[in-house]
mmCIF file of C-alpha atoms in Angstrom:
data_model
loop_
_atom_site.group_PDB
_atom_site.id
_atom_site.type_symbol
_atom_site.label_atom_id
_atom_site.label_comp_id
_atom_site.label_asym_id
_atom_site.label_seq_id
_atom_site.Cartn_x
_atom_site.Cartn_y
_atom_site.Cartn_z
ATOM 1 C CA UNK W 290 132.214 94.039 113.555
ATOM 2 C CA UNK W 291 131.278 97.440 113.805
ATOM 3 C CA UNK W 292 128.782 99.884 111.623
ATOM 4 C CA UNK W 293 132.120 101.452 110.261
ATOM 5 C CA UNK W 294 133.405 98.856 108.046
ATOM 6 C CA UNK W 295 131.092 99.982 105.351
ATOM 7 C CA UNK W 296 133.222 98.048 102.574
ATOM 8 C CA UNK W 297 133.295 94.735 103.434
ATOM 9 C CA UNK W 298 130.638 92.548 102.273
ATOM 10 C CA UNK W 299 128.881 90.589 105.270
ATOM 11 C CA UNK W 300 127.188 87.542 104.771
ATOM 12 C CA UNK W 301 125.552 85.765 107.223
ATOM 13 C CA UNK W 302 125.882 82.350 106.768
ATOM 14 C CA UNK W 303 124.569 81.247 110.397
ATOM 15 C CA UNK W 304 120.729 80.546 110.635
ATOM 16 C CA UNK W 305 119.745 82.588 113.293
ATOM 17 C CA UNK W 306 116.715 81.814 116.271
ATOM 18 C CA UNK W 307 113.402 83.897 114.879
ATOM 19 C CA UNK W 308 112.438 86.307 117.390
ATOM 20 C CA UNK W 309 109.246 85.318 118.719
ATOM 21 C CA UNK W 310 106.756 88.029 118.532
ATOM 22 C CA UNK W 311 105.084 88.267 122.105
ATOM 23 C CA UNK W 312 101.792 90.584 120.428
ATOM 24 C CA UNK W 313 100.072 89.714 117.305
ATOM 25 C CA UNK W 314 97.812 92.135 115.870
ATOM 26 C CA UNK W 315 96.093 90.919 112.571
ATOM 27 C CA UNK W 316 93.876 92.419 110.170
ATOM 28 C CA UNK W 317 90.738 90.175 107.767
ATOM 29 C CA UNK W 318 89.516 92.456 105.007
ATOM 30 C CA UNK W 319 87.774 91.958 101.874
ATOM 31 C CA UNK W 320 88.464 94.264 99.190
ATOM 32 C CA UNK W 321 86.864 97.921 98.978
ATOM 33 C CA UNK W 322 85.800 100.324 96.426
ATOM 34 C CA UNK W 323 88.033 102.770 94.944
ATOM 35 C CA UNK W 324 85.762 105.452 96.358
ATOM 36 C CA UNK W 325 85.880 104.644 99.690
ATOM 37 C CA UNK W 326 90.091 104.944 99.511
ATOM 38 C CA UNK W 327 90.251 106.932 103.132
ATOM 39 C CA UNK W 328 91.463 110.792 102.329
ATOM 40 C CA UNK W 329 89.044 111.353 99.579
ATOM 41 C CA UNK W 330 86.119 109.365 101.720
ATOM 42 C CA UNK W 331 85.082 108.819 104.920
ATOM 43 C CA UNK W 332 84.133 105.854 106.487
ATOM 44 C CA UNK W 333 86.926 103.512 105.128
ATOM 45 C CA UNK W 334 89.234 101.345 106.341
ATOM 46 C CA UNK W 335 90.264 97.941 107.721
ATOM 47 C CA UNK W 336 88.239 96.135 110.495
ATOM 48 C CA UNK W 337 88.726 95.942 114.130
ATOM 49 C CA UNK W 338 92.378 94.431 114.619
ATOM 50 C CA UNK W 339 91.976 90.581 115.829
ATOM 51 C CA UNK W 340 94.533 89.448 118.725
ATOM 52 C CA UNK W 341 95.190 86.139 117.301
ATOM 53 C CA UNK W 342 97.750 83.086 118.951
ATOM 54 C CA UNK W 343 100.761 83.004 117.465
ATOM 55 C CA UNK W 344 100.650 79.795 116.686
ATOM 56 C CA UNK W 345 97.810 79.962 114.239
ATOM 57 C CA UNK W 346 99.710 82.830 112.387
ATOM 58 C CA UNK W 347 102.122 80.750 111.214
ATOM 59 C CA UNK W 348 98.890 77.872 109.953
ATOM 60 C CA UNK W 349 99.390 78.429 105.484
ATOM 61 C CA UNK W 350 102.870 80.414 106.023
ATOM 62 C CA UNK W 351 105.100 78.294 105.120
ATOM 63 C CA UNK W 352 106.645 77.492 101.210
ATOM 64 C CA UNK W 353 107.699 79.181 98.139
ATOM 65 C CA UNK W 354 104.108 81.373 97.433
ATOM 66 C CA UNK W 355 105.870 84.459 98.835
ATOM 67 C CA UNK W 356 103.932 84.129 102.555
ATOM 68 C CA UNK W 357 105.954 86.026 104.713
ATOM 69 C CA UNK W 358 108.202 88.868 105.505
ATOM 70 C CA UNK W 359 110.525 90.724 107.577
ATOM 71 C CA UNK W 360 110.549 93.569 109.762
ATOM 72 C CA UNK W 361 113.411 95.597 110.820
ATOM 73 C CA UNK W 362 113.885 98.216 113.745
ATOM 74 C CA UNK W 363 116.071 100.853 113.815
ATOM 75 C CA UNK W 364 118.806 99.330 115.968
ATOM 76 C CA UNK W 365 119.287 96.346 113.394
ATOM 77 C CA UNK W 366 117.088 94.003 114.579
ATOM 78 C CA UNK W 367 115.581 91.943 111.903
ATOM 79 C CA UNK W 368 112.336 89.937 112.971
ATOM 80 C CA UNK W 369 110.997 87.111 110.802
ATOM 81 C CA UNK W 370 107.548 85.772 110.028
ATOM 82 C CA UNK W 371 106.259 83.147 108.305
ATOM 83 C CA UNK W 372 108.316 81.546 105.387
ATOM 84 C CA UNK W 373 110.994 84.424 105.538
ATOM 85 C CA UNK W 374 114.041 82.951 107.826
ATOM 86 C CA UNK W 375 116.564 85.237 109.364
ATOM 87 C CA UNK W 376 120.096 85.187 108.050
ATOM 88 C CA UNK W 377 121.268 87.725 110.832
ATOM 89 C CA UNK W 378 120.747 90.984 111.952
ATOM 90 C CA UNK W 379 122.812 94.264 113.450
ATOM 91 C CA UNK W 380 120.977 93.920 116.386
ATOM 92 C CA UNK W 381 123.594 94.255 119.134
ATOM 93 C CA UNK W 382 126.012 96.128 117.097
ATOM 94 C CA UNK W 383 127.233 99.568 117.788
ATOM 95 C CA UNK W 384 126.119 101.289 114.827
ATOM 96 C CA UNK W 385 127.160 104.856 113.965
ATOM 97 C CA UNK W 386 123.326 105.821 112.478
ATOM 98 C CA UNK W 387 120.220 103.954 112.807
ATOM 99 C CA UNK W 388 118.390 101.688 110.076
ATOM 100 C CA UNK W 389 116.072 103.075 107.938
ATOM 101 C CA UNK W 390 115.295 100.378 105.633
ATOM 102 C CA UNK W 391 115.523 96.780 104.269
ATOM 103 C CA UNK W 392 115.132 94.731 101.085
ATOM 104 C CA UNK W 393 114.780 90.914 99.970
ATOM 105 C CA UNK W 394 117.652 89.428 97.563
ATOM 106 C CA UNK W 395 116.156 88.107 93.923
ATOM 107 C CA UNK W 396 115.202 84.940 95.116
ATOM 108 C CA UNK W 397 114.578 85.592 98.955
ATOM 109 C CA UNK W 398 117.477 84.257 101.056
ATOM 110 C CA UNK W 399 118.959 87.055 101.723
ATOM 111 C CA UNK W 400 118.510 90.609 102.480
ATOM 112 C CA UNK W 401 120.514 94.465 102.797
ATOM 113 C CA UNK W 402 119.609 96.753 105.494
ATOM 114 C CA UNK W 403 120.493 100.161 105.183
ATOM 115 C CA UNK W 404 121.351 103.128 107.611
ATOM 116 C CA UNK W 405 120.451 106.540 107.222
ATOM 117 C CA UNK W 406 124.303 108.119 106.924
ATOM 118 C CA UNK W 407 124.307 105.456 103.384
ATOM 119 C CA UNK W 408 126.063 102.345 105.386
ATOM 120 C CA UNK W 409 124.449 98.835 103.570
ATOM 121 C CA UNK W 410 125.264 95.470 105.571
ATOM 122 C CA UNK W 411 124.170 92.344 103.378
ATOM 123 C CA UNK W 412 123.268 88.819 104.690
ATOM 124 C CA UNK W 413 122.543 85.779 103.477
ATOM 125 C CA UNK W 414 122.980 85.779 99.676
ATOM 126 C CA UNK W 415 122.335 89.727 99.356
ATOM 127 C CA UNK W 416 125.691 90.766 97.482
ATOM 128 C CA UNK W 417 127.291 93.823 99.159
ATOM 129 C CA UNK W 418 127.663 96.367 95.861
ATOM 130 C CA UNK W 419 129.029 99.310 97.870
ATOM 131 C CA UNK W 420 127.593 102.169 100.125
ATOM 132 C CA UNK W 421 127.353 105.671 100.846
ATOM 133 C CA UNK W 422 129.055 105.565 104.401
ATOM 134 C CA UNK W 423 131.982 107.286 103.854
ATOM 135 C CA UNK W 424 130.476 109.567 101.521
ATOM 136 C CA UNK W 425 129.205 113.115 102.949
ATOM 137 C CA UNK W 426 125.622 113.360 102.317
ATOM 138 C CA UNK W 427 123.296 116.315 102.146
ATOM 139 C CA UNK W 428 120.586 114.638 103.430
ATOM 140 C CA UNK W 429 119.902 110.908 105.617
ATOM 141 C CA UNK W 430 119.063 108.200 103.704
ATOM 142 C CA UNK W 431 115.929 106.791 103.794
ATOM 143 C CA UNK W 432 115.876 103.631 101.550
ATOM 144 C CA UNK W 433 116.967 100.935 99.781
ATOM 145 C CA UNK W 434 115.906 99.376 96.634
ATOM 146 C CA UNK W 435 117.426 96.418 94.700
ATOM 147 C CA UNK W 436 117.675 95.730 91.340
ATOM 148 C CA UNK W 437 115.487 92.971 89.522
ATOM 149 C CA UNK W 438 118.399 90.740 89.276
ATOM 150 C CA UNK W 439 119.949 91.485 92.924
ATOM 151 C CA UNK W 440 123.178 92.203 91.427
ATOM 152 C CA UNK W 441 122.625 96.121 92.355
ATOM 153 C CA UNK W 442 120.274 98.468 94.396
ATOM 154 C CA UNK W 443 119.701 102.162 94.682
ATOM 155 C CA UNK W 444 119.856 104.419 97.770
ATOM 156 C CA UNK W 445 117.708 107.215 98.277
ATOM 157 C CA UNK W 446 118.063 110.442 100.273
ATOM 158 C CA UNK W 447 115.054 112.933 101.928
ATOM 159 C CA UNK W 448 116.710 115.609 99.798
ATOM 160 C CA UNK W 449 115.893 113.095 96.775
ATOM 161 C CA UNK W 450 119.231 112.171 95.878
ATOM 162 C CA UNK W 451 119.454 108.914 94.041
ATOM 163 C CA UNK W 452 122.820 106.484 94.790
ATOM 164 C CA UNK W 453 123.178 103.240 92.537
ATOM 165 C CA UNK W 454 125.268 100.511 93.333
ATOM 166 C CA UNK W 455 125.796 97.076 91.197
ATOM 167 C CA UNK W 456 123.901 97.546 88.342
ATOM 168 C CA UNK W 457 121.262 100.042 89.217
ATOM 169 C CA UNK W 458 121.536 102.888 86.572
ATOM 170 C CA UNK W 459 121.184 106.215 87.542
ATOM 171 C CA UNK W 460 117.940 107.729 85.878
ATOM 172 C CA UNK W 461 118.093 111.177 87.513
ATOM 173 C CA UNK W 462 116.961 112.551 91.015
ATOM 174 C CA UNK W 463 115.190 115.195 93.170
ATOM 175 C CA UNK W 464 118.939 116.188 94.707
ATOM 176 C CA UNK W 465 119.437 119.700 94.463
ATOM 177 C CA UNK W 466 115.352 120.636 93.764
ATOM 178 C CA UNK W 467 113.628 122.521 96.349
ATOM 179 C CA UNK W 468 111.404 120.290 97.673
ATOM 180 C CA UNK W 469 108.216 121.103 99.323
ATOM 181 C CA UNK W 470 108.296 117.983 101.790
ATOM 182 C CA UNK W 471 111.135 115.692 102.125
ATOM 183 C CA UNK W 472 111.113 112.148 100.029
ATOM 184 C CA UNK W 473 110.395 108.875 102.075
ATOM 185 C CA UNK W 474 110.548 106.124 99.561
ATOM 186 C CA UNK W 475 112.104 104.983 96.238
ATOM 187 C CA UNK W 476 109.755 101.834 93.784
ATOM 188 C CA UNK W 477 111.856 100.507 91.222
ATOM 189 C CA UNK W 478 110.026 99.479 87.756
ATOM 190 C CA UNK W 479 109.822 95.887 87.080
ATOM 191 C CA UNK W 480 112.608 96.094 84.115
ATOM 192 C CA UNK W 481 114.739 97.774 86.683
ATOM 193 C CA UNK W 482 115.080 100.512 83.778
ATOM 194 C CA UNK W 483 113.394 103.280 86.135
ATOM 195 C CA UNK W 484 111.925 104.524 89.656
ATOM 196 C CA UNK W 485 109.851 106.204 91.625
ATOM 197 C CA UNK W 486 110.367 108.901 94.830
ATOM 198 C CA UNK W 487 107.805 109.812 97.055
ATOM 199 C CA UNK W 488 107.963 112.495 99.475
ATOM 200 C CA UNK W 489 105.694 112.807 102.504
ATOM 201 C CA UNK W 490 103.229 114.901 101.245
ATOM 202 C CA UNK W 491 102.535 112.403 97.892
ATOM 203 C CA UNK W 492 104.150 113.898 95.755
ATOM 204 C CA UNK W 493 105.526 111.107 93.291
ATOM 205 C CA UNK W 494 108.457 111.797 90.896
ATOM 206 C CA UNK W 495 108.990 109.265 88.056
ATOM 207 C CA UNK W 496 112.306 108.904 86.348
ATOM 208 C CA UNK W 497 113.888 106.465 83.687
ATOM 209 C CA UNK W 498 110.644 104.638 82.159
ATOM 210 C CA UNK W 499 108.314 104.625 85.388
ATOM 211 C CA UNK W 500 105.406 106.162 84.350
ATOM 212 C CA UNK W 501 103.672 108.583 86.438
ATOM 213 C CA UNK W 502 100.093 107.686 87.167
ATOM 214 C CA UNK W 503 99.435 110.577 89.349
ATOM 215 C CA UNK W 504 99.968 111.759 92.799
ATOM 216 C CA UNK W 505 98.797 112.882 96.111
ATOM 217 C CA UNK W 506 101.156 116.272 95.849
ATOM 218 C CA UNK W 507 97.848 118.675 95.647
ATOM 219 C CA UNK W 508 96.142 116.780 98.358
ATOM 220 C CA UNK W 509 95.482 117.986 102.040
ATOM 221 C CA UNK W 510 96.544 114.703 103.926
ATOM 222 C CA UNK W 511 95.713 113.162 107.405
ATOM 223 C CA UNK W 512 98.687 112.707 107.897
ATOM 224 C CA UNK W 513 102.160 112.533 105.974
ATOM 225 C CA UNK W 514 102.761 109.416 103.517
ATOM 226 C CA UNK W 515 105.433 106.626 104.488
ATOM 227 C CA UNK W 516 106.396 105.055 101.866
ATOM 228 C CA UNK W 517 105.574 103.542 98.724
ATOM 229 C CA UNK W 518 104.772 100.002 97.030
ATOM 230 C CA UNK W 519 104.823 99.200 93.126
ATOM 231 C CA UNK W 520 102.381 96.931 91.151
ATOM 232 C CA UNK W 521 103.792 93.655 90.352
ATOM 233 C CA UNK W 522 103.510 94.361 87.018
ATOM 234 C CA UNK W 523 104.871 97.724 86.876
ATOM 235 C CA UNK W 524 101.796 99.739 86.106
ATOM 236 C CA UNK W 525 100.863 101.647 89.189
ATOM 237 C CA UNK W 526 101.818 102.205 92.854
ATOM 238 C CA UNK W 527 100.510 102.416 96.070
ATOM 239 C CA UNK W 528 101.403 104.372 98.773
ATOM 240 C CA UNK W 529 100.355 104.386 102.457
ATOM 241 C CA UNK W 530 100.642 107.143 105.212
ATOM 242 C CA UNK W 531 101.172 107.379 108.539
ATOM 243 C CA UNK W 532 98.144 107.249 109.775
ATOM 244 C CA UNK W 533 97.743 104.096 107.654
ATOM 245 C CA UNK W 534 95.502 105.715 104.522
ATOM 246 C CA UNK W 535 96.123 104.291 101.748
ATOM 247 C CA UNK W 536 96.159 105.308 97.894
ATOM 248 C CA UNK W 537 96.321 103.618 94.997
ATOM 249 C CA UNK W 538 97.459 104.653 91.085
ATOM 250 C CA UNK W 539 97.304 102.860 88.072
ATOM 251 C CA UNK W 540 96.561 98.858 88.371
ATOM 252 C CA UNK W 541 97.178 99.188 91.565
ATOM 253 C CA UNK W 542 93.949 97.821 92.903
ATOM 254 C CA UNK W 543 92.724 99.284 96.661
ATOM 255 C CA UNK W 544 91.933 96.536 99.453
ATOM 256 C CA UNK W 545 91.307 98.850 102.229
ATOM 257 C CA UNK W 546 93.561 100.454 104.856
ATOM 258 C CA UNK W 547 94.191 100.946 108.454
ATOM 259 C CA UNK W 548 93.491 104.208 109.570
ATOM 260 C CA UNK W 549 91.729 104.653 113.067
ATOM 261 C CA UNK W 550 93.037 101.266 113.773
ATOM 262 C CA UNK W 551 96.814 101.517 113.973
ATOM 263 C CA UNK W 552 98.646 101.188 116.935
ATOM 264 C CA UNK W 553 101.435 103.458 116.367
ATOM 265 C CA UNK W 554 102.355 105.502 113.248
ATOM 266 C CA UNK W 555 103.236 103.309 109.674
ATOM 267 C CA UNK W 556 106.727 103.197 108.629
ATOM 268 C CA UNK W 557 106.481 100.833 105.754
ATOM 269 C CA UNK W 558 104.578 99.198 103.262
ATOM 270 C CA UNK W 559 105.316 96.266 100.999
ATOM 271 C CA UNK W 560 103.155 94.653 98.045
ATOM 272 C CA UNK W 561 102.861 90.740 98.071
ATOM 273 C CA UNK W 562 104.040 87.608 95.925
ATOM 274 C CA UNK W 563 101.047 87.639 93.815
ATOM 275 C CA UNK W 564 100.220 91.389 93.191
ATOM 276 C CA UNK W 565 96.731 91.870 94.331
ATOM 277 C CA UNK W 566 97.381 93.428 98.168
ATOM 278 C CA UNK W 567 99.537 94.855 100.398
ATOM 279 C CA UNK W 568 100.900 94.738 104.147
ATOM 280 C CA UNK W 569 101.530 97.734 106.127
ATOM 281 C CA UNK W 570 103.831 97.757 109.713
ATOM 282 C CA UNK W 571 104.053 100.005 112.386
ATOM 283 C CA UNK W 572 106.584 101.320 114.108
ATOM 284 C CA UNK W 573 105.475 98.949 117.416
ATOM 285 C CA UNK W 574 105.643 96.096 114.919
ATOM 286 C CA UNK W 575 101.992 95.542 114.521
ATOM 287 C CA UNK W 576 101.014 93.877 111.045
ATOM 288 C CA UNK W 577 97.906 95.263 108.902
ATOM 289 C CA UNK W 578 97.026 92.811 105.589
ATOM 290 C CA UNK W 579 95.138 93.334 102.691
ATOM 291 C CA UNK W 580 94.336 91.440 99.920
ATOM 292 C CA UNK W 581 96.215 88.561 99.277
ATOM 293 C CA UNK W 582 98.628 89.671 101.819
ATOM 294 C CA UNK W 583 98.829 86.200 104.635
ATOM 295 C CA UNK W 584 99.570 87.638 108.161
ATOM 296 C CA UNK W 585 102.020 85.383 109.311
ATOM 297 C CA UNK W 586 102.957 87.373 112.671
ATOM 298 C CA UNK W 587 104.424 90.223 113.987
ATOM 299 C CA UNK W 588 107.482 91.890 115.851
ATOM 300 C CA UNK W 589 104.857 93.106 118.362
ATOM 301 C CA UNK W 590 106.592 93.948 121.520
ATOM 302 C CA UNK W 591 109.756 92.063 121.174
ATOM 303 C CA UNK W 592 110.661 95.300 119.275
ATOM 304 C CA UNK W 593 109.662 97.952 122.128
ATOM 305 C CA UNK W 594 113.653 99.022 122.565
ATOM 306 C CA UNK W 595 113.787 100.217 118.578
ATOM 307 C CA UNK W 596 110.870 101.017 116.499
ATOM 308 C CA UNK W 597 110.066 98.841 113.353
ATOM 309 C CA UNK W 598 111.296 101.450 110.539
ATOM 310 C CA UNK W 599 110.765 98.976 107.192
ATOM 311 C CA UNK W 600 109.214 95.697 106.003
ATOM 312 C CA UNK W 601 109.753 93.624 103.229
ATOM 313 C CA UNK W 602 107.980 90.717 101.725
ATOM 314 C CA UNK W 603 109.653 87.200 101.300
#
């Protein structure tokens, strides 16, 4: 089937073969003082990446605790690790723009990927709500975020345009402000009644009831920011950049971070079952954890022919 059927809902009800990841890359760190978040200190940041066998990645990955996680590239391909299992992929399709992002369904067997011209393809139990493909768009897409109840999800463009599908509310947008960077990521609120945008140089814009909890908007980065993670609970954020800083707002609680150590530039972040870490990818596929966060592998090299552009946690 190809990327232009936009309005039929695809579920995958094969179980595909995971993709074995031919590098792992993992990361042990304790947690860190707030102070020593990297871009407001020097000197911080995760330890020396570990090659570790593949095998023991997988040892305390398995069950219903949340360990594991996908990672998609931008052709489609959707790797697997740990507990997450693959319920197929657009890897091999012809699609008209690449993926920019995927996210888990409510209850984890399933998930949407997203393109950046607004096309959605759902698998597993992921309901397909509608898209933006045939829509003209002033800006790419650049991710997708569901609803609390999976029933709905929100699309979100670098110009800051917000799409909702299902039923995700609309509770305003950047489209049509001048922006000083473009936005890279969209947080939903854990009600579901409100978001967050991003843009690359930290700015964060809350709408519906996310509250704000500050920004990195007046900030001289490293480098830009990727994307964005919300507390499990709703009361702060983090986001990471390319370079693989990261900062934390509210509750959000700061574990450490990856930069000097990355392998390639981040292209996502994702917060973890429990709410007290986080796990960044690279575009290579390499895995940083934090926290709580279980490394349970990596698309390492068997992603080489598309770069990993999102993550999300099982």
């Amino acid at each position: 089937m190809r990327a232009t059927k936009r309005g039929i809902a695809r579920r995958a009800g094969r179980r595909g073969t995971k993709l074995a990841a031919a590098a792992v890359v993992a990361v042990s760190v304790g947690a860190v003082s707030l102070g020593a978040q990297v871009g407001f200190f020097q000197g911080a940041g995760a330890a020396t990446p570990a090659v570790t066998p593949s095998a023991a990645a997988h040892l305390g990955c398995s069950g219903v605790d949340g360990e594991g996680y996908w990672q998609v590239s931008a052709s489609g391909g959707v790797f697997t690790n740990g507990a997450a299992e693959f319920y197929g992929s657009e890897g091999g399709a012809s699609l008209n723009k690449p993926i920019v992002g995927i996210a888990p369904s409510v209850d984890g067997r399933g998930y949407w990927l997203v393109a950046s011209d607004g096309g959605v393809f759902s698998f597993g139990d992921a309901p397909f709500e509608g898209s933006a493909g045939a829509t003209h768009l002033n800006a790419p897409i650049v991710g997708i975020v569901p609803t609390p109840d999976g029933q709905g999800y929100w699309l979100v463009g670098a110009d800051g345009g917000v799409f909702a599908y299902g039923d995700a509310s609309f509770y305003g947008s950047e489209g049509g402000t001048k922006l000083n960077d473009p936005i890279v990521g969209l947080a939903a609120t854990k009600d579901g009644r409100g978001y967050w945008l991003v843009a690359a140089d930290g700015g964060v814009f809350a709408f519906g009831d996310a509250p704000f909890y500050g920004s990195l908007g007046a900030t001289t980065l490293n480098a830009p920011i990727a994307g964005i993670a919300p507390a499990r609970n709703g009361n702060g954020y983090v986001l990471a950049a390319r370079d693989g800083g990261v900062f934390t707002f509210g509750v959000s609680a700061f574990y450490g971070s990856a930069t000097g150590k990355t392998d390639a530039p981040v292209t996502g972040v994702a917060g973890t079952f429990f709410g007290s870490g986080y796990t960044l990818t690279t575009s290579a596929g390499s895995v940083y954890n934090f926290g709580d966060s279980s490394f349970c592998g990596v698309a390492g090299s068997a992603s080489t022919n598309s770069p990993i552009v999102g993550l999300a946690f099982y």
